[in-house]
Amino acid sequence: MPEDTTVGEPLVLSADCPSRPILDQIADKWSMMVMAVLEQPTRFNELKRRLDGVTQRVLTQTLRRLERNGMIVRTVLPTSPVGVVYSLTPMGASLREPFCHLYGWTVEHSAQIQECQRAYDERVSEI
């Protein structure tokens, strides 16, 4: 287990730990998927097409949250009509690797997890 700054004491995940809201904001499903898709600057509608099932409202909220946290940058293009592209910042790019590992882990273990869920649901429904 990770240790706190006090030598030898276990890490305490306090309610006021500044990591909590950051983890909540960047580690949700849609944020992770946006980060995975943003390999290069991408327009909003292309993001929406690549993220099957996301609504325009949820994608807009996700992009704003990621921009606020410094993970992505929104660039207005001097076109007519005005276009916008989203790109990873260096900090956002540094999260792609761990996010991709987590995604790979979920794909690798999804069948096993689904089986565990079925077995649990059967046990609970018998009670």
Coordinates of C-alpha atoms in Angstrom, one line a residue, residues 46-96:
E46 CA -15.9 13.5 -35.2
L47 CA -15.5 12.8 -31.5
K48 CA -19.3 12.3 -31.3
R49 CA -19.2 9.9 -34.2
R50 CA -16.3 7.9 -32.7
L51 CA -17.9 7.7 -29.2
D52 CA -21.0 5.6 -29.9
G53 CA -23.7 6.4 -27.5
V54 CA -22.5 9.7 -26.1
T55 CA -25.0 12.5 -26.2
Q56 CA -24.1 16.0 -27.4
R57 CA -24.8 17.4 -23.9
V58 CA -22.6 14.8 -22.2
L59 CA -19.8 15.2 -24.7
T60 CA -19.9 19.0 -24.3
Q61 CA -19.8 18.7 -20.5
T62 CA -16.9 16.1 -20.7
L63 CA -14.9 18.3 -23.0
R64 CA -15.4 21.4 -20.7
R65 CA -14.3 19.4 -17.7
L66 CA -11.2 18.1 -19.4
E67 CA -10.3 21.6 -20.6
R68 CA -10.8 23.0 -17.1
N69 CA -8.5 20.4 -15.7
G70 CA -5.8 21.1 -18.3
M71 CA -6.1 17.8 -20.1
I72 CA -7.2 19.2 -23.4
V73 CA -7.2 22.5 -25.3
R74 CA -10.0 23.9 -27.4
T75 CA -8.8 25.7 -30.5
V76 CA -11.2 27.9 -32.6
L77 CA -10.3 27.6 -36.3
P78 CA -10.5 30.7 -38.5
T79 CA -13.0 29.1 -40.9
S80 CA -16.4 29.9 -42.1
P81 CA -18.4 28.6 -40.4
V82 CA -16.2 28.7 -37.3
G83 CA -14.7 25.4 -36.5
V84 CA -13.3 24.0 -33.2
V85 CA -10.8 21.3 -32.6
Y86 CA -9.9 19.6 -29.4
S87 CA -6.3 18.4 -28.7
L88 CA -4.5 16.9 -25.8
T89 CA -2.2 19.1 -23.7
P90 CA 1.2 17.6 -22.7
M91 CA -0.4 16.8 -19.3
G92 CA -3.4 15.1 -21.0
A93 CA -1.0 13.2 -23.3
S94 CA 0.8 11.9 -20.3
L95 CA -2.5 10.3 -19.1
R96 CA -3.1 8.4 -22.4

